[in-house]
Amino acid sequence: MATLFKKIIDKEIPASIVYEDDLCLAFRDINPQAPVHILVIPKITSIDKLSSAQPQHQSLLGHLLIKTQEIARAENLPDYRVVINNGEKAGQSVFHLHIHILGGRDFSWPPG
Ligand code: 5GP
C-alpha cells in the first residue's frame, strides 16, 4: 500500500512543494514545528527509514543532503536543524525516509 509520502510524490495528495527533481521532492510540513519546516524525501519508496539504506544508496543519500543545504540557503536560513527520526521510538511516524529541515527560530540541545 502506498505511503502518504508516495501519494504526495504522485500528486494524489496536495503539498506545498519547494523543490523537485528526478530523485527527490521537498515540501512544507503540514504541522510545522518551526517557522520553516520542510521535508526532503527520496522518490524511491524502498527506504522506509535510514537504517534500511544500503551501500547502493550512497549517492542518493548524498544528493538528499546537498539538496537540504541548497533548500536551506534558498529559504534564507543561515542556521537550521536537520533531523532524521529513525523508528517509532525516535519519533518516526511516516515510514518513507525523510529529512526534516527546521529553521527560523532558536533550538535547544539536547532535543526532547
Ligand atoms: P516523522 O514524525 O515521521 O519524522 O515526520 C513525519 C512528518 O510528516 C511530520 O512532521 C508530519 O507533520 C508530516 N506530515 C504528516 N502528514 C503530512 C501530510 O499529509 N502533508 C505534509 N506536508 N506533511 C505531513
PDB file of C-alpha atoms and ligand atoms in Angstrom:
ATOM      1  CA  MET A   1       0.000   0.000   0.000  1.00  0.00           C
ATOM      2  CA  ALA A   2       1.282   3.444  -0.909  1.00  0.00           C
ATOM      3  CA  THR A   3       2.501   5.550   1.993  1.00  0.00           C
ATOM      4  CA  LEU A   4       1.311   9.089   2.467  1.00  0.00           C
ATOM      5  CA  PHE A   5       4.564  10.433   1.029  1.00  0.00           C
ATOM      6  CA  LYS A   6       4.262   8.257  -2.090  1.00  0.00           C
ATOM      7  CA  LYS A   7       0.853   9.849  -2.632  1.00  0.00           C
ATOM      8  CA  ILE A   8       2.465  13.289  -2.304  1.00  0.00           C
ATOM      9  CA  ILE A   9       5.158  12.254  -4.842  1.00  0.00           C
ATOM     10  CA  ASP A  10       2.414  11.081  -7.206  1.00  0.00           C
ATOM     11  CA  LYS A  11       0.486  14.347  -6.615  1.00  0.00           C
ATOM     12  CA  GLU A  12      -2.517  12.396  -5.324  1.00  0.00           C
ATOM     13  CA  ILE A  13      -2.312  14.443  -2.117  1.00  0.00           C
ATOM     14  CA  PRO A  14      -1.533  18.169  -2.375  1.00  0.00           C
ATOM     15  CA  ALA A  15       1.557  19.584  -0.716  1.00  0.00           C
ATOM     16  CA  SER A  16       3.421  22.871  -0.746  1.00  0.00           C
ATOM     17  CA  ILE A  17       6.369  21.748  -2.869  1.00  0.00           C
ATOM     18  CA  VAL A  18       9.540  23.831  -2.636  1.00  0.00           C
ATOM     19  CA  TYR A  19      11.872  21.665  -4.761  1.00  0.00           C
ATOM     20  CA  GLU A  20      11.639  18.650  -7.045  1.00  0.00           C
ATOM     21  CA  ASP A  21      13.993  16.713  -9.303  1.00  0.00           C
ATOM     22  CA  ASP A  22      14.255  13.165 -10.641  1.00  0.00           C
ATOM     23  CA  LEU A  23      15.499  11.813  -7.324  1.00  0.00           C
ATOM     24  CA  CYS A  24      13.792  13.792  -4.606  1.00  0.00           C
ATOM     25  CA  LEU A  25      10.926  16.006  -3.531  1.00  0.00           C
ATOM     26  CA  ALA A  26      10.860  18.706  -0.836  1.00  0.00           C
ATOM     27  CA  PHE A  27       7.675  20.148   0.627  1.00  0.00           C
ATOM     28  CA  ARG A  28       6.485  22.064   3.665  1.00  0.00           C
ATOM     29  CA  ASP A  29       5.465  20.039   6.712  1.00  0.00           C
ATOM     30  CA  ILE A  30       1.708  20.151   7.328  1.00  0.00           C
ATOM     31  CA  ASN A  31       2.299  20.590  11.084  1.00  0.00           C
ATOM     32  CA  PRO A  32       5.336  22.882  11.243  1.00  0.00           C
ATOM     33  CA  GLN A  33       7.483  22.822  14.371  1.00  0.00           C
ATOM     34  CA  ALA A  34       9.360  25.991  13.394  1.00  0.00           C
ATOM     35  CA  PRO A  35       8.693  28.990  11.107  1.00  0.00           C
ATOM     36  CA  VAL A  36      10.359  26.987   8.325  1.00  0.00           C
ATOM     37  CA  HIS A  37       9.780  23.217   8.387  1.00  0.00           C
ATOM     38  CA  ILE A  38      10.473  21.334   5.170  1.00  0.00           C
ATOM     39  CA  LEU A  39      10.681  17.604   4.476  1.00  0.00           C
ATOM     40  CA  VAL A  40      13.140  16.273   1.886  1.00  0.00           C
ATOM     41  CA  ILE A  41      12.317  12.773   0.636  1.00  0.00           C
ATOM     42  CA  PRO A  42      13.688  10.379  -1.981  1.00  0.00           C
ATOM     43  CA  LYS A  43      11.283   9.434  -4.756  1.00  0.00           C
ATOM     44  CA  ILE A  44      12.082   5.741  -4.432  1.00  0.00           C
ATOM     45  CA  THR A  45       9.904   4.026  -1.856  1.00  0.00           C
ATOM     46  CA  SER A  46      12.244   1.207  -0.857  1.00  0.00           C
ATOM     47  CA  ILE A  47      13.936   3.082   2.023  1.00  0.00           C
ATOM     48  CA  ASP A  48      11.385   3.152   4.835  1.00  0.00           C
ATOM     49  CA  LYS A  49      13.922   4.563   7.308  1.00  0.00           C
ATOM     50  CA  LEU A  50      17.596   5.474   7.406  1.00  0.00           C
ATOM     51  CA  SER A  51      18.624   2.133   8.879  1.00  0.00           C
ATOM     52  CA  SER A  52      17.189   0.388   5.799  1.00  0.00           C
ATOM     53  CA  ALA A  53      19.537   2.244   3.444  1.00  0.00           C
ATOM     54  CA  GLN A  54      22.159   0.154   1.672  1.00  0.00           C
ATOM     55  CA  PRO A  55      25.576   0.958   0.202  1.00  0.00           C
ATOM     56  CA  GLN A  56      23.980   1.358  -3.253  1.00  0.00           C
ATOM     57  CA  HIS A  57      22.019   4.297  -1.858  1.00  0.00           C
ATOM     58  CA  GLN A  58      25.177   6.263  -1.037  1.00  0.00           C
ATOM     59  CA  SER A  59      24.881   8.752  -3.897  1.00  0.00           C
ATOM     60  CA  LEU A  60      21.136   9.218  -3.285  1.00  0.00           C
ATOM     61  CA  LEU A  61      21.737   9.971   0.398  1.00  0.00           C
ATOM     62  CA  GLY A  62      24.438  12.460  -0.563  1.00  0.00           C
ATOM     63  CA  HIS A  63      22.059  14.046  -3.049  1.00  0.00           C
ATOM     64  CA  LEU A  64      19.415  14.480  -0.335  1.00  0.00           C
ATOM     65  CA  LEU A  65      21.912  16.266   1.934  1.00  0.00           C
ATOM     66  CA  ILE A  66      23.228  18.533  -0.818  1.00  0.00           C
ATOM     67  CA  LYS A  67      19.635  19.482  -1.697  1.00  0.00           C
ATOM     68  CA  THR A  68      18.943  20.015   2.006  1.00  0.00           C
ATOM     69  CA  GLN A  69      21.631  22.694   2.244  1.00  0.00           C
ATOM     70  CA  GLU A  70      20.575  24.279  -1.066  1.00  0.00           C
ATOM     71  CA  ILE A  71      16.945  24.458   0.111  1.00  0.00           C
ATOM     72  CA  ALA A  72      18.001  25.936   3.467  1.00  0.00           C
ATOM     73  CA  ARG A  73      20.011  28.579   1.592  1.00  0.00           C
ATOM     74  CA  ALA A  74      17.059  29.334  -0.677  1.00  0.00           C
ATOM     75  CA  GLU A  75      14.888  29.765   2.437  1.00  0.00           C
ATOM     76  CA  ASN A  76      17.444  32.294   3.777  1.00  0.00           C
ATOM     77  CA  LEU A  77      18.317  30.136   6.772  1.00  0.00           C
ATOM     78  CA  PRO A  78      21.902  30.732   7.950  1.00  0.00           C
ATOM     79  CA  ASP A  79      21.364  28.343  10.863  1.00  0.00           C
ATOM     80  CA  TYR A  80      18.973  25.436  10.872  1.00  0.00           C
ATOM     81  CA  ARG A  81      18.447  21.998  12.310  1.00  0.00           C
ATOM     82  CA  VAL A  82      18.393  18.812  10.211  1.00  0.00           C
ATOM     83  CA  VAL A  83      16.614  15.806  11.738  1.00  0.00           C
ATOM     84  CA  ILE A  84      16.039  12.225  10.646  1.00  0.00           C
ATOM     85  CA  ASN A  85      13.806  10.253  13.008  1.00  0.00           C
ATOM     86  CA  ASN A  86      14.681   6.568  12.648  1.00  0.00           C
ATOM     87  CA  GLY A  87      11.997   4.282  14.060  1.00  0.00           C
ATOM     88  CA  GLU A  88       8.939   4.763  16.225  1.00  0.00           C
ATOM     89  CA  LYS A  89      10.806   5.322  19.486  1.00  0.00           C
ATOM     90  CA  ALA A  90      12.787   8.105  17.808  1.00  0.00           C
ATOM     91  CA  GLY A  91       9.572   9.806  16.728  1.00  0.00           C
ATOM     92  CA  GLN A  92       9.201   8.479  13.191  1.00  0.00           C
ATOM     93  CA  SER A  93       5.552   8.369  12.130  1.00  0.00           C
ATOM     94  CA  VAL A  94       5.787   8.113   8.325  1.00  0.00           C
ATOM     95  CA  PHE A  95       7.811   5.141   7.093  1.00  0.00           C
ATOM     96  CA  HIS A  96       9.338   6.659   3.981  1.00  0.00           C
ATOM     97  CA  LEU A  97      12.801   8.115   4.625  1.00  0.00           C
ATOM     98  CA  HIS A  98      12.641  11.887   5.152  1.00  0.00           C
ATOM     99  CA  ILE A  99      14.922  14.662   6.282  1.00  0.00           C
ATOM    100  CA  HIS A 100      13.396  17.459   8.363  1.00  0.00           C
ATOM    101  CA  ILE A 101      14.794  20.960   7.805  1.00  0.00           C
ATOM    102  CA  LEU A 102      13.789  23.226  10.687  1.00  0.00           C
ATOM    103  CA  GLY A 103      14.673  26.888  10.847  1.00  0.00           C
ATOM    104  CA  GLY A 104      13.619  30.409  11.694  1.00  0.00           C
ATOM    105  CA  ARG A 105      13.923  30.088  15.463  1.00  0.00           C
ATOM    106  CA  ASP A 106      16.485  29.092  18.099  1.00  0.00           C
ATOM    107  CA  PHE A 107      16.782  25.423  19.036  1.00  0.00           C
ATOM    108  CA  SER A 108      17.798  23.885  22.334  1.00  0.00           C
ATOM    109  CA  TRP A 109      20.014  20.877  22.985  1.00  0.00           C
ATOM    110  CA  PRO A 110      19.535  18.107  23.975  1.00  0.00           C
ATOM    111  CA  PRO A 111      16.390  17.544  21.884  1.00  0.00           C
ATOM    112  CA  GLY A 112      13.306  16.120  23.587  1.00  0.00           C
TER     113      GLY A 112
HETATM  114  P1  5GP B   1       8.280  11.841  11.322  1.00  0.00           P
HETATM  115  O1  5GP B   1       7.489  12.004  12.608  1.00  0.00           O
HETATM  116  O2  5GP B   1       7.933  10.538  10.645  1.00  0.00           O
HETATM  117  O3  5GP B   1       9.747  12.068  11.467  1.00  0.00           O
HETATM  118  O4  5GP B   1       7.790  13.016  10.370  1.00  0.00           O
HETATM  119  C1  5GP B   1       6.645  12.935   9.601  1.00  0.00           C
HETATM  120  C2  5GP B   1       6.232  14.349   9.298  1.00  0.00           C
HETATM  121  O5  5GP B   1       5.281  14.325   8.259  1.00  0.00           O
HETATM  122  C3  5GP B   1       5.584  15.079  10.480  1.00  0.00           C
HETATM  123  O6  5GP B   1       6.350  16.229  10.815  1.00  0.00           O
HETATM  124  C4  5GP B   1       4.190  15.421   9.961  1.00  0.00           C
HETATM  125  O7  5GP B   1       3.726  16.673  10.409  1.00  0.00           O
HETATM  126  C5  5GP B   1       4.372  15.366   8.462  1.00  0.00           C
HETATM  127  N1  5GP B   1       3.164  15.042   7.744  1.00  0.00           N
HETATM  128  C6  5GP B   1       2.270  14.060   8.050  1.00  0.00           C
HETATM  129  N2  5GP B   1       1.274  14.031   7.157  1.00  0.00           N
HETATM  130  C7  5GP B   1       1.539  15.021   6.256  1.00  0.00           C
HETATM  131  C8  5GP B   1       0.852  15.476   5.080  1.00  0.00           C
HETATM  132  O8  5GP B   1      -0.183  14.964   4.679  1.00  0.00           O
HETATM  133  N3  5GP B   1       1.423  16.507   4.409  1.00  0.00           N
HETATM  134  C9  5GP B   1       2.584  17.103   4.819  1.00  0.00           C
HETATM  135  N4  5GP B   1       3.044  18.116   4.100  1.00  0.00           N
HETATM  136  N5  5GP B   1       3.258  16.681   5.917  1.00  0.00           N
HETATM  137  C10 5GP B   1       2.731  15.667   6.626  1.00  0.00           C
END
